[in-house]
Protein backbone atom coordinates (compact mmCIF):
# COMPACT_ATOMS: atom_id res chain seq x y z
CA UNK A 1 0.00 0.00 0.00
CA UNK A 2 2.63 2.48 1.02
CA UNK A 3 4.85 3.94 -1.62
CA UNK A 4 8.50 4.44 -0.92
CA UNK A 5 10.56 7.33 -2.06
CA UNK A 6 13.87 6.08 -0.80
CA UNK A 7 15.80 2.93 -1.55
CA UNK A 8 14.47 -0.04 0.29
CA UNK A 9 17.00 -2.16 2.04
CA UNK A 10 15.43 -5.53 2.67
CA UNK A 11 15.03 -6.53 6.28
CA UNK A 12 16.74 -9.69 7.44
CA UNK A 13 13.68 -11.69 6.50
CA UNK A 14 12.97 -9.84 3.23
CA UNK A 15 9.47 -9.20 4.60
CA UNK A 16 7.82 -5.85 5.28
CA UNK A 17 8.84 -4.53 8.68
CA UNK A 18 5.20 -4.36 9.74
CA UNK A 19 2.24 -5.98 8.09
CA UNK A 20 -1.29 -5.69 9.45
CA UNK A 21 -4.02 -7.82 7.94
CA UNK A 22 -7.56 -7.13 9.04
CA UNK A 23 -6.51 -6.18 12.55
CA UNK A 24 -9.37 -5.78 15.00
CA UNK A 25 -9.23 -4.82 18.64
CA UNK A 26 -12.08 -4.65 21.12
CA UNK A 27 -12.07 -3.74 24.77
CA UNK A 28 -15.11 -5.63 26.02
CA UNK A 29 -18.01 -4.31 23.96
CA UNK A 30 -16.02 -1.39 22.60
CA UNK A 31 -14.85 -2.12 19.06
CA UNK A 32 -11.80 0.12 18.66
CA UNK A 33 -9.81 -1.16 15.64
CA UNK A 34 -12.11 -2.28 12.84
CA UNK A 35 -9.96 -4.04 10.31
CA UNK A 36 -6.63 -2.30 9.80
CA UNK A 37 -4.64 -3.33 6.73
CA UNK A 38 -1.29 -1.74 6.14
CA UNK A 39 2.35 -2.38 5.37
CA UNK A 40 5.45 -0.58 6.53
CA UNK A 41 8.62 -1.27 4.60
CA UNK A 42 12.10 -1.37 6.06
CA UNK A 43 13.62 2.16 6.33
CA UNK A 44 10.24 3.74 5.85
CA UNK A 45 8.98 6.67 7.93
CA UNK A 46 5.32 5.92 8.30
CA UNK A 47 3.19 8.69 9.79
CA UNK A 48 -0.15 8.05 11.40
CA UNK A 49 -2.61 10.87 11.99
CA UNK A 50 -6.21 11.04 13.11
CA UNK A 51 -8.52 12.50 15.72
CA UNK A 52 -8.20 11.71 19.38
CA UNK A 53 -9.82 8.36 20.17
CA UNK A 54 -9.47 6.97 16.65
CA UNK A 55 -7.26 4.09 17.85
CA UNK A 56 -3.74 5.25 16.96
CA UNK A 57 -2.18 4.46 20.33
CA UNK A 58 -4.06 1.18 20.53
CA UNK A 59 -2.67 0.17 17.16
CA UNK A 60 0.91 0.98 18.22
CA UNK A 61 0.38 -1.00 21.42
CA UNK A 62 -0.81 -3.97 19.39
CA UNK A 63 2.38 -3.87 17.31
CA UNK A 64 4.51 -4.60 20.34
CA UNK A 65 1.86 -6.79 21.91
CA UNK A 66 1.09 -4.58 24.86
CA UNK A 67 -2.47 -5.22 23.65
CA UNK A 68 -3.73 -8.46 22.15
CA UNK A 69 -5.57 -8.14 18.88
CA UNK A 70 -9.00 -9.73 18.73
CA UNK A 71 -8.91 -10.71 15.05
CA UNK A 72 -6.60 -10.51 12.08
CA UNK A 73 -2.88 -10.94 11.78
CA UNK A 74 -0.02 -8.71 12.71
CA UNK A 75 3.56 -9.39 11.61
CA UNK A 76 6.80 -7.66 12.49
CA UNK A 77 9.71 -8.46 10.20
CA UNK A 78 7.87 -11.52 8.93
CA UNK A 79 7.09 -12.91 12.40
CA UNK A 80 3.61 -13.10 13.86
CA UNK A 81 3.38 -10.84 16.90
CA UNK A 82 2.56 -12.80 20.04
CA UNK A 83 1.68 -16.07 18.32
CA UNK A 84 3.11 -19.04 16.54
CA UNK A 85 1.19 -20.52 13.65
CA UNK A 86 1.01 -24.28 13.18
CA UNK A 87 -1.16 -25.33 10.27
CA UNK A 88 -4.10 -22.97 10.53
CA UNK A 89 -3.99 -22.76 14.31
CA UNK A 90 -2.44 -20.00 16.38
CA UNK A 91 -0.66 -20.67 19.64
CA UNK A 92 0.13 -17.89 22.06
CA UNK A 93 3.80 -17.34 22.71
CA UNK A 94 5.11 -17.58 26.23
CA UNK A 95 5.72 -14.32 28.08
CA UNK A 96 9.47 -14.83 27.65
CA UNK A 97 9.06 -15.14 23.87
CA UNK A 98 6.81 -12.10 23.70
CA UNK A 99 9.40 -10.15 25.68
CA UNK A 100 12.06 -11.16 23.17
CA UNK A 101 9.91 -9.85 20.31
CA UNK A 102 9.22 -6.64 22.19
CA UNK A 103 12.91 -5.99 22.79
CA UNK A 104 13.38 -5.47 19.07
CA UNK A 105 10.89 -2.61 19.02
CA UNK A 106 11.64 0.75 20.59
CA UNK A 107 8.78 2.88 21.85
CA UNK A 108 8.73 6.57 22.67
CA UNK A 109 5.68 8.01 24.39
CA UNK A 110 4.22 11.44 24.78
CA UNK A 111 5.35 11.38 28.42
CA UNK A 112 8.99 10.50 28.58
CA UNK A 113 8.75 8.06 31.50
CA UNK A 114 12.41 8.34 32.44
CA UNK A 115 13.51 6.86 35.76
CA UNK A 116 13.64 9.97 37.98
CA UNK A 117 16.31 8.63 40.33
CA UNK A 118 18.76 7.85 37.51
CA UNK A 119 20.96 10.18 35.48
CA UNK A 120 20.52 10.47 31.73
CA UNK A 121 23.42 8.06 31.26
CA UNK A 122 22.00 5.55 33.74
CA UNK A 123 18.59 5.74 32.08
CA UNK A 124 20.12 4.86 28.72
CA UNK A 125 22.29 2.06 30.18
CA UNK A 126 19.52 0.45 32.21
CA UNK A 127 17.82 -1.85 29.69
CA UNK A 128 21.04 -3.14 28.08
CA UNK A 129 22.34 -3.95 31.58
CA UNK A 130 19.17 -5.47 33.02
CA UNK A 131 17.45 -6.95 30.00
CA UNK A 132 20.33 -7.83 27.69
CA UNK A 133 22.83 -8.54 30.49
CA UNK A 134 25.42 -6.48 28.69
CA UNK A 135 28.72 -5.66 30.34
CA UNK A 136 28.86 -2.30 32.07
CA UNK A 137 31.72 -0.89 30.01
CA UNK A 138 30.05 -1.73 26.69
CA UNK A 139 26.67 -0.42 27.86
CA UNK A 140 28.27 2.80 29.05
CA UNK A 141 30.19 3.33 25.84
CA UNK A 142 27.09 2.95 23.67
CA UNK A 143 24.98 5.08 26.02
CA UNK A 144 27.56 7.86 25.74
CA UNK A 145 27.57 7.60 21.96
CA UNK A 146 23.79 7.73 21.87
CA UNK A 147 23.60 10.73 24.17
CA UNK A 148 26.15 12.46 21.93
CA UNK A 149 24.04 11.60 18.96
CA UNK A 150 20.92 13.21 20.43
CA UNK A 151 22.98 16.26 21.36
CA UNK A 152 23.18 15.58 25.09
CA UNK A 153 26.77 14.47 25.53
CA UNK A 154 27.32 17.26 28.03
CA UNK A 155 24.21 16.40 30.06
CA UNK A 156 24.81 12.74 30.74
CA UNK A 157 25.19 13.22 34.51
CA UNK A 158 21.96 15.21 34.81
CA UNK A 159 18.81 13.81 36.39
CA UNK A 160 15.51 14.10 34.49
CA UNK A 161 14.30 16.90 36.77
CA UNK A 162 17.36 18.93 35.73
CA UNK A 163 16.53 18.60 32.03
CA UNK A 164 13.97 20.39 29.87
CA UNK A 165 11.10 18.40 28.36
CA UNK A 166 12.83 18.38 24.99
CA UNK A 167 16.04 17.11 26.55
CA UNK A 168 14.15 14.44 28.48
CA UNK A 169 12.46 13.26 25.33
CA UNK A 170 15.82 13.06 23.56
CA UNK A 171 17.11 10.91 26.45
CA UNK A 172 14.03 8.72 26.03
CA UNK A 173 14.86 8.29 22.33
CA UNK A 174 18.48 7.40 23.18
CA UNK A 175 17.18 4.93 25.77
CA UNK A 176 14.99 3.21 23.18
CA UNK A 177 17.90 3.10 20.70
CA UNK A 178 20.18 1.52 23.28
CA UNK A 179 18.37 -1.78 22.73
CA UNK A 180 19.28 -1.59 19.03
CA UNK A 181 15.69 -1.97 17.83
CA UNK A 182 14.80 -2.72 14.25
CA UNK A 183 11.63 -0.65 14.50
CA UNK A 184 10.79 2.50 16.43
CA UNK A 185 7.28 3.50 17.42
CA UNK A 186 6.64 7.12 18.37
CA UNK A 187 3.34 8.01 20.02
CA UNK A 188 2.90 11.78 19.81
CA UNK A 189 6.47 12.35 20.94
CA UNK A 190 6.22 16.14 20.88
CA UNK A 191 2.66 16.69 22.12
CA UNK A 192 3.64 17.31 25.72
CA UNK A 193 6.39 19.79 24.85
CA UNK A 194 6.40 23.56 24.90
CA UNK A 195 6.38 24.74 21.29
CA UNK A 196 9.96 26.01 21.37
CA UNK A 197 11.22 22.52 22.34
CA UNK A 198 9.45 20.59 19.58
CA UNK A 199 12.07 21.29 16.92
CA UNK A 200 15.00 19.70 18.77
CA UNK A 201 13.10 16.42 19.16
CA UNK A 202 11.96 16.42 15.53
CA UNK A 203 15.58 17.06 14.48
CA UNK A 204 16.68 13.91 16.29
CA UNK A 205 13.88 11.95 14.64
CA UNK A 206 14.81 13.32 11.22
CA UNK A 207 18.40 12.27 11.82
CA UNK A 208 17.26 8.76 12.73
CA UNK A 209 15.16 8.60 9.58
CA UNK A 210 18.14 9.62 7.46
CA UNK A 211 20.09 6.82 9.07
CA UNK A 212 17.50 4.37 7.75
CA UNK A 213 15.57 3.53 10.90
CA UNK A 214 12.09 2.16 10.24
CA UNK A 215 9.69 4.39 12.15
CA UNK A 216 5.98 4.62 12.77
CA UNK A 217 5.17 8.08 14.02
CA UNK A 218 1.84 9.17 15.43
CA UNK A 219 2.03 12.92 15.22
CA UNK A 220 0.21 16.18 14.71
CA UNK A 221 3.35 17.74 13.26
CA UNK A 222 2.27 17.97 9.66
CA UNK A 223 5.48 19.73 8.64
CA UNK A 224 7.47 16.73 9.85
CA UNK A 225 5.09 14.32 8.09
CA UNK A 226 5.42 16.25 4.86
CA UNK A 227 9.20 16.62 4.93
CA UNK A 228 10.33 13.36 6.51
CA UNK A 229 7.45 10.95 6.02
CA UNK A 230 7.38 8.40 3.21
CA UNK A 231 3.76 7.47 3.84
CA UNK A 232 0.87 8.97 5.69
CA UNK A 233 -2.21 7.22 6.94
CA UNK A 234 -5.29 9.03 8.19
CA UNK A 235 -7.21 6.94 10.67
CA UNK A 236 -10.66 7.67 12.00
CA UNK A 237 -12.92 5.60 14.22
CA UNK A 238 -10.73 2.49 13.97
CA UNK A 239 -10.34 2.37 10.19
CA UNK A 240 -7.79 3.62 7.69
CA UNK A 241 -9.69 6.28 5.79
CA UNK A 242 -6.93 7.38 3.47
CA UNK A 243 -3.29 6.55 2.80
CA UNK A 244 -0.63 7.78 0.44
CA UNK A 245 2.38 9.97 0.12
CA UNK A 246 2.27 12.67 2.81
CA UNK A 247 2.36 15.54 0.33
CA UNK A 248 -0.51 14.05 -1.67
CA UNK A 249 -2.70 13.33 1.33
CA UNK A 250 -1.99 16.67 2.97
CA UNK A 251 -2.45 18.84 -0.11
CA UNK A 252 -5.10 16.84 -1.90
CA UNK A 253 -7.14 14.77 0.55
CA UNK A 254 -9.77 12.63 -1.14
CA UNK A 255 -12.21 11.97 1.68
CA UNK A 256 -14.43 14.42 3.50
CA UNK A 257 -13.34 13.06 6.87
CA UNK A 258 -9.69 13.69 5.99
CA UNK A 259 -10.49 17.18 4.70
CA UNK A 260 -12.39 18.05 7.83
CA UNK A 261 -9.62 16.77 10.12
CA UNK A 262 -6.89 18.56 8.19
CA UNK A 263 -8.83 21.82 8.19
CA UNK A 264 -8.65 21.71 11.98
CA UNK A 265 -4.98 20.87 12.35
CA UNK A 266 -3.24 22.59 9.44
N1 LIG B 1 -7.46 -0.34 27.97
C1 LIG B 1 -8.57 0.17 27.43
N2 LIG B 1 -9.80 -0.20 27.85
C2 LIG B 1 -10.91 0.32 27.29
N3 LIG B 1 -10.92 1.23 26.30
C3 LIG B 1 -9.73 1.64 25.84
C4 LIG B 1 -8.50 1.15 26.38
N4 LIG B 1 -7.48 1.74 25.71
C5 LIG B 1 -8.05 2.57 24.80
N5 LIG B 1 -9.40 2.51 24.89
C6 LIG B 1 -10.35 3.26 24.06
O1 LIG B 1 -10.00 3.07 22.70
C7 LIG B 1 -10.28 4.25 21.96
C8 LIG B 1 -9.06 4.61 21.15
O2 LIG B 1 -8.06 5.06 22.03
P1 LIG B 1 -6.60 5.39 21.55
O3 LIG B 1 -6.04 4.23 20.84
O4 LIG B 1 -5.86 5.88 22.75
O5 LIG B 1 -6.87 6.56 20.52
P2 LIG B 1 -5.88 7.68 19.97
O6 LIG B 1 -4.49 7.30 20.31
O7 LIG B 1 -6.15 7.71 18.49
O8 LIG B 1 -6.32 8.96 20.62
C9 LIG B 1 -10.70 5.31 22.94
O9 LIG B 1 -12.10 5.38 22.90
C10 LIG B 1 -10.25 4.76 24.27
O10 LIG B 1 -11.10 5.18 25.30
MG1 LIG C 1 -3.04 8.28 21.42
GROMACS .gro file of C-alpha atoms and ligand atoms in nm:
model
  294
    1UNK     CA    1   0.000   0.000   0.000
    2UNK     CA    2   0.263   0.248   0.102
    3UNK     CA    3   0.485   0.394  -0.162
    4UNK     CA    4   0.850   0.444  -0.092
    5UNK     CA    5   1.056   0.733  -0.206
    6UNK     CA    6   1.387   0.608  -0.080
    7UNK     CA    7   1.580   0.293  -0.155
    8UNK     CA    8   1.447  -0.004   0.029
    9UNK     CA    9   1.700  -0.216   0.204
   10UNK     CA   10   1.543  -0.553   0.267
   11UNK     CA   11   1.503  -0.653   0.628
   12UNK     CA   12   1.674  -0.969   0.744
   13UNK     CA   13   1.368  -1.169   0.650
   14UNK     CA   14   1.297  -0.984   0.323
   15UNK     CA   15   0.947  -0.920   0.460
   16UNK     CA   16   0.782  -0.585   0.528
   17UNK     CA   17   0.884  -0.453   0.868
   18UNK     CA   18   0.520  -0.436   0.974
   19UNK     CA   19   0.224  -0.598   0.809
   20UNK     CA   20  -0.129  -0.569   0.945
   21UNK     CA   21  -0.402  -0.782   0.794
   22UNK     CA   22  -0.756  -0.713   0.904
   23UNK     CA   23  -0.651  -0.618   1.255
   24UNK     CA   24  -0.937  -0.578   1.500
   25UNK     CA   25  -0.923  -0.482   1.864
   26UNK     CA   26  -1.208  -0.465   2.112
   27UNK     CA   27  -1.207  -0.374   2.477
   28UNK     CA   28  -1.511  -0.563   2.602
   29UNK     CA   29  -1.801  -0.431   2.396
   30UNK     CA   30  -1.602  -0.139   2.260
   31UNK     CA   31  -1.485  -0.212   1.906
   32UNK     CA   32  -1.180   0.012   1.866
   33UNK     CA   33  -0.981  -0.116   1.564
   34UNK     CA   34  -1.211  -0.228   1.284
   35UNK     CA   35  -0.996  -0.404   1.031
   36UNK     CA   36  -0.663  -0.230   0.980
   37UNK     CA   37  -0.464  -0.333   0.673
   38UNK     CA   38  -0.129  -0.174   0.614
   39UNK     CA   39   0.235  -0.238   0.537
   40UNK     CA   40   0.545  -0.058   0.653
   41UNK     CA   41   0.862  -0.127   0.460
   42UNK     CA   42   1.210  -0.137   0.606
   43UNK     CA   43   1.362   0.216   0.633
   44UNK     CA   44   1.024   0.374   0.585
   45UNK     CA   45   0.898   0.667   0.793
   46UNK     CA   46   0.532   0.592   0.830
   47UNK     CA   47   0.319   0.869   0.979
   48UNK     CA   48  -0.015   0.805   1.140
   49UNK     CA   49  -0.261   1.087   1.199
   50UNK     CA   50  -0.621   1.104   1.311
   51UNK     CA   51  -0.852   1.250   1.572
   52UNK     CA   52  -0.820   1.171   1.938
   53UNK     CA   53  -0.982   0.836   2.017
   54UNK     CA   54  -0.947   0.697   1.665
   55UNK     CA   55  -0.726   0.409   1.785
   56UNK     CA   56  -0.374   0.525   1.696
   57UNK     CA   57  -0.218   0.446   2.033
   58UNK     CA   58  -0.406   0.118   2.053
   59UNK     CA   59  -0.267   0.017   1.716
   60UNK     CA   60   0.091   0.098   1.822
   61UNK     CA   61   0.038  -0.100   2.142
   62UNK     CA   62  -0.081  -0.397   1.939
   63UNK     CA   63   0.238  -0.387   1.731
   64UNK     CA   64   0.451  -0.460   2.034
   65UNK     CA   65   0.186  -0.679   2.191
   66UNK     CA   66   0.109  -0.458   2.486
   67UNK     CA   67  -0.247  -0.522   2.365
   68UNK     CA   68  -0.373  -0.846   2.215
   69UNK     CA   69  -0.557  -0.814   1.888
   70UNK     CA   70  -0.900  -0.973   1.873
   71UNK     CA   71  -0.891  -1.071   1.505
   72UNK     CA   72  -0.660  -1.051   1.208
   73UNK     CA   73  -0.288  -1.094   1.178
   74UNK     CA   74  -0.002  -0.871   1.271
   75UNK     CA   75   0.356  -0.939   1.161
   76UNK     CA   76   0.680  -0.766   1.249
   77UNK     CA   77   0.971  -0.846   1.020
   78UNK     CA   78   0.787  -1.152   0.893
   79UNK     CA   79   0.709  -1.291   1.240
   80UNK     CA   80   0.361  -1.310   1.386
   81UNK     CA   81   0.338  -1.084   1.690
   82UNK     CA   82   0.256  -1.280   2.004
   83UNK     CA   83   0.168  -1.607   1.832
   84UNK     CA   84   0.311  -1.904   1.654
   85UNK     CA   85   0.119  -2.052   1.365
   86UNK     CA   86   0.101  -2.428   1.318
   87UNK     CA   87  -0.116  -2.533   1.027
   88UNK     CA   88  -0.410  -2.297   1.053
   89UNK     CA   89  -0.399  -2.276   1.431
   90UNK     CA   90  -0.244  -2.000   1.638
   91UNK     CA   91  -0.066  -2.067   1.964
   92UNK     CA   92   0.013  -1.789   2.206
   93UNK     CA   93   0.380  -1.734   2.271
   94UNK     CA   94   0.511  -1.758   2.623
   95UNK     CA   95   0.572  -1.432   2.808
   96UNK     CA   96   0.947  -1.483   2.765
   97UNK     CA   97   0.906  -1.514   2.387
   98UNK     CA   98   0.681  -1.210   2.370
   99UNK     CA   99   0.940  -1.015   2.568
  100UNK     CA  100   1.206  -1.116   2.317
  101UNK     CA  101   0.991  -0.985   2.031
  102UNK     CA  102   0.922  -0.664   2.219
  103UNK     CA  103   1.291  -0.599   2.279
  104UNK     CA  104   1.338  -0.547   1.907
  105UNK     CA  105   1.089  -0.261   1.902
  106UNK     CA  106   1.164   0.075   2.059
  107UNK     CA  107   0.878   0.288   2.185
  108UNK     CA  108   0.873   0.657   2.267
  109UNK     CA  109   0.568   0.801   2.439
  110UNK     CA  110   0.422   1.144   2.478
  111UNK     CA  111   0.535   1.138   2.842
  112UNK     CA  112   0.899   1.050   2.858
  113UNK     CA  113   0.875   0.806   3.150
  114UNK     CA  114   1.241   0.834   3.244
  115UNK     CA  115   1.351   0.686   3.576
  116UNK     CA  116   1.364   0.997   3.798
  117UNK     CA  117   1.631   0.863   4.033
  118UNK     CA  118   1.876   0.785   3.751
  119UNK     CA  119   2.096   1.018   3.548
  120UNK     CA  120   2.052   1.047   3.173
  121UNK     CA  121   2.342   0.806   3.126
  122UNK     CA  122   2.200   0.555   3.374
  123UNK     CA  123   1.859   0.574   3.208
  124UNK     CA  124   2.012   0.486   2.872
  125UNK     CA  125   2.229   0.206   3.018
  126UNK     CA  126   1.952   0.045   3.221
  127UNK     CA  127   1.782  -0.185   2.969
  128UNK     CA  128   2.104  -0.314   2.808
  129UNK     CA  129   2.234  -0.395   3.158
  130UNK     CA  130   1.917  -0.547   3.302
  131UNK     CA  131   1.745  -0.695   3.000
  132UNK     CA  132   2.033  -0.783   2.769
  133UNK     CA  133   2.283  -0.854   3.049
  134UNK     CA  134   2.542  -0.648   2.869
  135UNK     CA  135   2.872  -0.566   3.034
  136UNK     CA  136   2.886  -0.230   3.207
  137UNK     CA  137   3.172  -0.089   3.001
  138UNK     CA  138   3.005  -0.173   2.669
  139UNK     CA  139   2.667  -0.042   2.786
  140UNK     CA  140   2.827   0.280   2.905
  141UNK     CA  141   3.019   0.333   2.584
  142UNK     CA  142   2.709   0.295   2.367
  143UNK     CA  143   2.498   0.508   2.602
  144UNK     CA  144   2.756   0.786   2.574
  145UNK     CA  145   2.757   0.760   2.196
  146UNK     CA  146   2.379   0.773   2.187
  147UNK     CA  147   2.360   1.073   2.417
  148UNK     CA  148   2.615   1.246   2.193
  149UNK     CA  149   2.404   1.160   1.896
  150UNK     CA  150   2.092   1.321   2.043
  151UNK     CA  151   2.298   1.626   2.136
  152UNK     CA  152   2.318   1.558   2.509
  153UNK     CA  153   2.677   1.447   2.553
  154UNK     CA  154   2.732   1.726   2.803
  155UNK     CA  155   2.421   1.640   3.006
  156UNK     CA  156   2.481   1.274   3.074
  157UNK     CA  157   2.519   1.322   3.451
  158UNK     CA  158   2.196   1.521   3.481
  159UNK     CA  159   1.881   1.381   3.639
  160UNK     CA  160   1.551   1.410   3.449
  161UNK     CA  161   1.430   1.690   3.677
  162UNK     CA  162   1.736   1.893   3.573
  163UNK     CA  163   1.653   1.860   3.203
  164UNK     CA  164   1.397   2.039   2.987
  165UNK     CA  165   1.110   1.840   2.836
  166UNK     CA  166   1.283   1.838   2.499
  167UNK     CA  167   1.604   1.711   2.655
  168UNK     CA  168   1.415   1.444   2.848
  169UNK     CA  169   1.246   1.326   2.533
  170UNK     CA  170   1.582   1.306   2.356
  171UNK     CA  171   1.711   1.091   2.645
  172UNK     CA  172   1.403   0.872   2.603
  173UNK     CA  173   1.486   0.829   2.233
  174UNK     CA  174   1.848   0.740   2.318
  175UNK     CA  175   1.718   0.493   2.577
  176UNK     CA  176   1.499   0.321   2.318
  177UNK     CA  177   1.790   0.310   2.070
  178UNK     CA  178   2.018   0.152   2.328
  179UNK     CA  179   1.837  -0.178   2.273
  180UNK     CA  180   1.928  -0.159   1.903
  181UNK     CA  181   1.569  -0.197   1.783
  182UNK     CA  182   1.480  -0.272   1.425
  183UNK     CA  183   1.163  -0.065   1.450
  184UNK     CA  184   1.079   0.250   1.643
  185UNK     CA  185   0.728   0.350   1.742
  186UNK     CA  186   0.664   0.712   1.837
  187UNK     CA  187   0.334   0.801   2.002
  188UNK     CA  188   0.290   1.178   1.981
  189UNK     CA  189   0.647   1.235   2.094
  190UNK     CA  190   0.622   1.614   2.088
  191UNK     CA  191   0.266   1.669   2.212
  192UNK     CA  192   0.364   1.731   2.572
  193UNK     CA  193   0.639   1.979   2.485
  194UNK     CA  194   0.640   2.356   2.490
  195UNK     CA  195   0.638   2.474   2.129
  196UNK     CA  196   0.996   2.601   2.137
  197UNK     CA  197   1.122   2.252   2.234
  198UNK     CA  198   0.945   2.059   1.958
  199UNK     CA  199   1.207   2.129   1.692
  200UNK     CA  200   1.500   1.970   1.877
  201UNK     CA  201   1.310   1.642   1.916
  202UNK     CA  202   1.196   1.642   1.553
  203UNK     CA  203   1.558   1.706   1.448
  204UNK     CA  204   1.668   1.391   1.629
  205UNK     CA  205   1.388   1.195   1.464
  206UNK     CA  206   1.481   1.332   1.122
  207UNK     CA  207   1.840   1.227   1.182
  208UNK     CA  208   1.726   0.876   1.273
  209UNK     CA  209   1.516   0.860   0.958
  210UNK     CA  210   1.814   0.962   0.746
  211UNK     CA  211   2.009   0.682   0.907
  212UNK     CA  212   1.750   0.437   0.775
  213UNK     CA  213   1.557   0.353   1.090
  214UNK     CA  214   1.209   0.216   1.024
  215UNK     CA  215   0.969   0.439   1.215
  216UNK     CA  216   0.598   0.462   1.277
  217UNK     CA  217   0.517   0.808   1.402
  218UNK     CA  218   0.184   0.917   1.543
  219UNK     CA  219   0.203   1.292   1.522
  220UNK     CA  220   0.021   1.618   1.471
  221UNK     CA  221   0.335   1.774   1.326
  222UNK     CA  222   0.227   1.797   0.966
  223UNK     CA  223   0.548   1.973   0.864
  224UNK     CA  224   0.747   1.673   0.985
  225UNK     CA  225   0.509   1.432   0.809
  226UNK     CA  226   0.542   1.625   0.486
  227UNK     CA  227   0.920   1.662   0.493
  228UNK     CA  228   1.033   1.336   0.651
  229UNK     CA  229   0.745   1.095   0.602
  230UNK     CA  230   0.738   0.840   0.321
  231UNK     CA  231   0.376   0.747   0.384
  232UNK     CA  232   0.087   0.897   0.569
  233UNK     CA  233  -0.221   0.722   0.694
  234UNK     CA  234  -0.529   0.903   0.819
  235UNK     CA  235  -0.721   0.694   1.067
  236UNK     CA  236  -1.066   0.767   1.200
  237UNK     CA  237  -1.292   0.560   1.422
  238UNK     CA  238  -1.073   0.249   1.397
  239UNK     CA  239  -1.034   0.237   1.019
  240UNK     CA  240  -0.779   0.362   0.769
  241UNK     CA  241  -0.969   0.628   0.579
  242UNK     CA  242  -0.693   0.738   0.347
  243UNK     CA  243  -0.329   0.655   0.280
  244UNK     CA  244  -0.063   0.778   0.044
  245UNK     CA  245   0.238   0.997   0.012
  246UNK     CA  246   0.227   1.267   0.281
  247UNK     CA  247   0.236   1.554   0.033
  248UNK     CA  248  -0.051   1.405  -0.167
  249UNK     CA  249  -0.270   1.333   0.133
  250UNK     CA  250  -0.199   1.667   0.297
  251UNK     CA  251  -0.245   1.884  -0.011
  252UNK     CA  252  -0.510   1.684  -0.190
  253UNK     CA  253  -0.714   1.477   0.055
  254UNK     CA  254  -0.977   1.263  -0.114
  255UNK     CA  255  -1.221   1.197   0.168
  256UNK     CA  256  -1.443   1.442   0.350
  257UNK     CA  257  -1.334   1.306   0.687
  258UNK     CA  258  -0.969   1.369   0.599
  259UNK     CA  259  -1.049   1.718   0.470
  260UNK     CA  260  -1.239   1.805   0.783
  261UNK     CA  261  -0.962   1.677   1.012
  262UNK     CA  262  -0.689   1.856   0.819
  263UNK     CA  263  -0.883   2.182   0.819
  264UNK     CA  264  -0.865   2.171   1.198
  265UNK     CA  265  -0.498   2.087   1.235
  266UNK     CA  266  -0.324   2.259   0.944
  267LIG     N1  267  -0.746  -0.034   2.797
  267LIG     C1  268  -0.857   0.017   2.743
  267LIG     N2  269  -0.980  -0.020   2.785
  267LIG     C2  270  -1.091   0.032   2.729
  267LIG     N3  271  -1.092   0.123   2.630
  267LIG     C3  272  -0.973   0.164   2.584
  267LIG     C4  273  -0.850   0.115   2.638
  267LIG     N4  274  -0.748   0.174   2.571
  267LIG     C5  275  -0.805   0.257   2.480
  267LIG     N5  276  -0.940   0.251   2.489
  267LIG     C6  277  -1.035   0.326   2.406
  267LIG     O1  278  -1.000   0.307   2.270
  267LIG     C7  279  -1.028   0.425   2.196
  267LIG     C8  280  -0.906   0.461   2.115
  267LIG     O2  281  -0.806   0.506   2.203
  267LIG     P1  282  -0.660   0.539   2.155
  267LIG     O3  283  -0.604   0.423   2.084
  267LIG     O4  284  -0.586   0.588   2.275
  267LIG     O5  285  -0.687   0.656   2.052
  267LIG     P2  286  -0.588   0.768   1.997
  267LIG     O6  287  -0.449   0.730   2.031
  267LIG     O7  288  -0.615   0.771   1.849
  267LIG     O8  289  -0.632   0.896   2.062
  267LIG     C9  290  -1.070   0.531   2.294
  267LIG     O9  291  -1.210   0.538   2.290
  267LIG    C10  292  -1.025   0.476   2.427
  267LIG    O10  293  -1.110   0.518   2.530
  268LIG    MG1  294  -0.304   0.828   2.142
   0.00000   0.00000   0.00000
